[in-house]
GROMACS .gro file of C-alpha atoms in nm:
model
  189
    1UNK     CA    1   0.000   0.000   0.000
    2UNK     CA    2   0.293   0.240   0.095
    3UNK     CA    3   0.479   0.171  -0.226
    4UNK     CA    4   0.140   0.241  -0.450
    5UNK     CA    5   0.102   0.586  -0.259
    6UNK     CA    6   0.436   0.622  -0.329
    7UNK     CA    7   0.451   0.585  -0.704
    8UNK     CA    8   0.092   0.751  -0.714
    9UNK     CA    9   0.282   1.088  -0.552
   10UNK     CA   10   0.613   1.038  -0.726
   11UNK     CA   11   0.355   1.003  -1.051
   12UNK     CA   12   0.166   1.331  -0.974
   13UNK     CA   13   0.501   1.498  -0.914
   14UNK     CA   14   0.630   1.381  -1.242
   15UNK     CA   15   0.262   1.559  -1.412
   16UNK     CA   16   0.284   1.878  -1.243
   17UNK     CA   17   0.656   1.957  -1.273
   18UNK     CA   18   0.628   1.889  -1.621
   19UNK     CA   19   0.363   2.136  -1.637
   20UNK     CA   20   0.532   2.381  -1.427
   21UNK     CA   21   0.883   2.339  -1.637
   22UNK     CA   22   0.755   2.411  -1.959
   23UNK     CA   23   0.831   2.714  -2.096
   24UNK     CA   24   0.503   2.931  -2.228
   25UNK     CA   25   0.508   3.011  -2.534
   26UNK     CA   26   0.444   3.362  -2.671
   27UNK     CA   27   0.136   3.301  -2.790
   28UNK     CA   28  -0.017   3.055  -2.570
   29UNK     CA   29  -0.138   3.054  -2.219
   30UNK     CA   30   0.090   2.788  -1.962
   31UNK     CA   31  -0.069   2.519  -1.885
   32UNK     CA   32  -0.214   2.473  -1.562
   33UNK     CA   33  -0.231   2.182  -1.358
   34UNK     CA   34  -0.473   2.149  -1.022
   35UNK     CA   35  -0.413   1.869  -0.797
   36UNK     CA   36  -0.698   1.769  -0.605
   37UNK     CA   37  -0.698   1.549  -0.312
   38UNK     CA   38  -1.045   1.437  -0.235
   39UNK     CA   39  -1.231   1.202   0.025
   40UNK     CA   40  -1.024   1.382   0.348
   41UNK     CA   41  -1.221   1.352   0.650
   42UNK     CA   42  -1.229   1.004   0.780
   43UNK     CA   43  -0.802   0.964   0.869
   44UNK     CA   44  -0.610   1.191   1.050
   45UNK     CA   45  -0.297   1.091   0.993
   46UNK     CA   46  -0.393   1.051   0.618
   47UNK     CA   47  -0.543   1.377   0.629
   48UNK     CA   48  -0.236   1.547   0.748
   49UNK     CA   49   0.001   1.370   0.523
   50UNK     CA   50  -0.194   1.520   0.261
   51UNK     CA   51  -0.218   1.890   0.386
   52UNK     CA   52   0.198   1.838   0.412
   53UNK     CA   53   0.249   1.751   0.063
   54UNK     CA   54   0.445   2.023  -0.091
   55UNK     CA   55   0.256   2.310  -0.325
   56UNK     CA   56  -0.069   2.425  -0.432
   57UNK     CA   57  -0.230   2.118  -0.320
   58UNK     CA   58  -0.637   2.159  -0.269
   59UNK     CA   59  -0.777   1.967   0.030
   60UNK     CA   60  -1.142   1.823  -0.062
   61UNK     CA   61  -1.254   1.750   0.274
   62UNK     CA   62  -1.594   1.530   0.359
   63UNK     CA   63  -1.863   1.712   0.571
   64UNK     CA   64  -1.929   1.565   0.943
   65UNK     CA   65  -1.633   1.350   0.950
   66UNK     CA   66  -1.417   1.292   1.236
   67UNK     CA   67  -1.153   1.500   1.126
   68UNK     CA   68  -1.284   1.727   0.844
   69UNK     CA   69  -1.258   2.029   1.134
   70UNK     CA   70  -0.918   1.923   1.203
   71UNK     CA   71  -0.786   1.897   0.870
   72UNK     CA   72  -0.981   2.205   0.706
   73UNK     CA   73  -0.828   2.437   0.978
   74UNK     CA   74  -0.482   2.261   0.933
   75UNK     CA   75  -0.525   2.326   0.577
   76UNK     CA   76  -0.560   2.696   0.614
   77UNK     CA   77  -0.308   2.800   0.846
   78UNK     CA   78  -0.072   2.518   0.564
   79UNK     CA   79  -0.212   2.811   0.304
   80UNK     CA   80  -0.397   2.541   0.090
   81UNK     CA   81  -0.697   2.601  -0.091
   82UNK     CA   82  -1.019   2.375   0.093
   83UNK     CA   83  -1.310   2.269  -0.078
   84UNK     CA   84  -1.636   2.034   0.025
   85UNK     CA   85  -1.600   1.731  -0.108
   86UNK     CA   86  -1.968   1.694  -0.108
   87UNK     CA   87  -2.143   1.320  -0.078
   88UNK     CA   88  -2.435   1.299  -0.377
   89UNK     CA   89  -2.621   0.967  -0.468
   90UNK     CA   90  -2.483   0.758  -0.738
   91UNK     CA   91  -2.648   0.508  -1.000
   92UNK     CA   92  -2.468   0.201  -0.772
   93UNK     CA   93  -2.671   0.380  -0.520
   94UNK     CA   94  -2.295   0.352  -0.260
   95UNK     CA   95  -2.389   0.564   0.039
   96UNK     CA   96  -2.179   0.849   0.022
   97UNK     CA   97  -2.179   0.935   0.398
   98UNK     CA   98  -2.327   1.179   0.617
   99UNK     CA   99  -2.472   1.500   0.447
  100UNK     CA  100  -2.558   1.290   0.138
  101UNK     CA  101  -2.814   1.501  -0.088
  102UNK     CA  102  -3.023   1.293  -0.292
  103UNK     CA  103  -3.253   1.323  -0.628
  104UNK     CA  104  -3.532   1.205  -0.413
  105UNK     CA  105  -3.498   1.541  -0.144
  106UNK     CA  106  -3.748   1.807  -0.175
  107UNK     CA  107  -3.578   2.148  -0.154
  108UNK     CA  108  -3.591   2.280   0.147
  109UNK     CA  109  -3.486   1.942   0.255
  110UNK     CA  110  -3.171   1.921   0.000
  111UNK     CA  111  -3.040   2.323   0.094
  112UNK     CA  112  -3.087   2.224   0.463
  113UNK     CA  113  -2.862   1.942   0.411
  114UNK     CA  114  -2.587   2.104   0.210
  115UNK     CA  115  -2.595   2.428   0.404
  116UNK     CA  116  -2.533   2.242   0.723
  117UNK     CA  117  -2.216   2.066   0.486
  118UNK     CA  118  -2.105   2.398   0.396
  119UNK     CA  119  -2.059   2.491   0.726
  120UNK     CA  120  -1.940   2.200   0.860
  121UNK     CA  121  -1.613   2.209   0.720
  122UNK     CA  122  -1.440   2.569   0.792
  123UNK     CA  123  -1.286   2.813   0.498
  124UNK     CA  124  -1.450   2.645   0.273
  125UNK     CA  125  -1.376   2.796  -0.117
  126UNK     CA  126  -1.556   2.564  -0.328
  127UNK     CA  127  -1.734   2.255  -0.371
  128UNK     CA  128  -1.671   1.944  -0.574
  129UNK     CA  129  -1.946   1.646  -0.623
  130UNK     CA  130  -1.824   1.305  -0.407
  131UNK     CA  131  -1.931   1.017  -0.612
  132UNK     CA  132  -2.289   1.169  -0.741
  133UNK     CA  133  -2.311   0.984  -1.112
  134UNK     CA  134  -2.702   1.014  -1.027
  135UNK     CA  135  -2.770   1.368  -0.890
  136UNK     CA  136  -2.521   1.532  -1.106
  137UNK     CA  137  -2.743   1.444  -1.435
  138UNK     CA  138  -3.022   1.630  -1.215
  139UNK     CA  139  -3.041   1.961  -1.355
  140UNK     CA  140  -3.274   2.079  -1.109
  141UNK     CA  141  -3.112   1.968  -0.836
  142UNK     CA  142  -2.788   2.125  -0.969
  143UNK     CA  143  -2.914   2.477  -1.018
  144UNK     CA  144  -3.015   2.439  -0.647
  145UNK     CA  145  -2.674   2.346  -0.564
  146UNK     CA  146  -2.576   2.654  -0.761
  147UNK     CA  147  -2.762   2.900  -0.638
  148UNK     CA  148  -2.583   2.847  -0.255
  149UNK     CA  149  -2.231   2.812  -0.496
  150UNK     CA  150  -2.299   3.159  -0.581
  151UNK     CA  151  -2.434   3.310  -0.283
  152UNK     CA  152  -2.131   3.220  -0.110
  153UNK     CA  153  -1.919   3.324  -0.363
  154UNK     CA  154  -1.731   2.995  -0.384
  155UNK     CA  155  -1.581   2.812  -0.694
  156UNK     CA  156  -1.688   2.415  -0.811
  157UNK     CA  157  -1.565   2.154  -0.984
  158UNK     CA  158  -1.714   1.872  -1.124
  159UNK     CA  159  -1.563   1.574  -1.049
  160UNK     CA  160  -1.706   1.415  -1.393
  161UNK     CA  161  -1.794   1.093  -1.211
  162UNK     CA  162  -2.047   1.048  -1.562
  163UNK     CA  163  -2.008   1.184  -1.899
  164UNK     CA  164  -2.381   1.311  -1.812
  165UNK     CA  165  -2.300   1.534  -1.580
  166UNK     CA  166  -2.499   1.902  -1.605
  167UNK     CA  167  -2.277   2.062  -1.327
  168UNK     CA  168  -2.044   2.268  -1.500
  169UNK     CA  169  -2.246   2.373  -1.744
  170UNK     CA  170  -2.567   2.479  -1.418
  171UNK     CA  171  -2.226   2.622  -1.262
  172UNK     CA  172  -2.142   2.842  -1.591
  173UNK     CA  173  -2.518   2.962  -1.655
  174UNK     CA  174  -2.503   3.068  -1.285
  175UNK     CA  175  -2.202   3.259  -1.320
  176UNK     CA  176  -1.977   3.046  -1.102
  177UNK     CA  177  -1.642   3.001  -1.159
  178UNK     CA  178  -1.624   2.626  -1.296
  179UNK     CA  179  -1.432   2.340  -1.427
  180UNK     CA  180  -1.400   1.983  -1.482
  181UNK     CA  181  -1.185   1.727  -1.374
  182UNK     CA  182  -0.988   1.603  -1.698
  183UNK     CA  183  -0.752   1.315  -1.534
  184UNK     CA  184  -0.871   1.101  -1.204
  185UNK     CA  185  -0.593   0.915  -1.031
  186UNK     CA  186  -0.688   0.619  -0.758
  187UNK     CA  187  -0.467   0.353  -0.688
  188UNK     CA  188  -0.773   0.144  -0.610
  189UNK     CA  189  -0.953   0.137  -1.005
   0.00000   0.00000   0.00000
């Protein structure tokens, strides 16, 4: 397990210095790479390995997890960007974990639950969808999601866990600053 971590890290290292070495051209924007570490909550010494890795390094932290106070306060004060890392329901129908918002959720039941998510996990930025291959095809439910996005000012990214995900583009219409993920690493797939 220590040795796949291992070559997973020295494997992201390899991507972003290569990314960070090239020279721009004239013409062209540099590229940009974003590193996203996602499903932080549950481990604590996981967690903080994690915050410690060296650079720009954004912390997606679970809500109501054991350590997700811990590590999002950690992750400040370490001067790394935090997101939620926020648990939707998925066409395996997995449970997600606490603070799980659902296609089934009325909505003043589903803004409830991801307002109390929001501020369960402290200097929060922006928001990225854990697992949530069902509700992010759920345009309605997405705009909802949105409209608290831009309230708060904060920043999402779609963690493209289907090629039918809406939540980018609900993100864009709603003038939130969006993207979506374009490479997913996990030692376990």
């Amino acid at each position: 397990m220590k040795t796949q971590r291992l070559r997973l890290f020295l494997l992201i290292l390899g991507f972003v210095s290569a990314g960070v070495m090239q020279p721009a051209l004239a013409d062209k924007e540099a590229p940009v790479i974003t590193l996203i570490i996602d499903d932080l909550g549950y481990s604590k010494v996981n967690g903080e390995r994690a915050v410690n890795l060296p650079g720009d390094v954004t912390m997606a932290i679970l809500p109501h997890t054991p350590y997700s106070k811990h590590l999002a306060n950690l992750s400040y004060k370490k001067g790394k960007t935090v997101m939620l890392h926020a648990p939707m329901t998925n066409i395996l129908d997995k449970a997600p974990g606490p603070g799980t918002l659902t296609t089934e959720m009325e909505k003043a039941q589903f803004m409830q639950i991801f307002r109390k998510a929001l501020d369960s996990v402290p200097y929060v930025e922006g928001v990225n969808n854990h697992m949530g291959s069902k509700l992010t095809q759920d345009t309605t439910r997405m705009q909802w999601i949105m409209e608290e996005v831009y309230k708060r000012q904060l920043f999402f990214v779609d963690s493209r866990t289907t090629a039918k995900s809406v939540a980018e583009k609900e993100a864009r219409k709603a003038g939130i600053p969006a993207i979506s993920r374009d490479i997913f690493l996990d030692h376990i797939r």
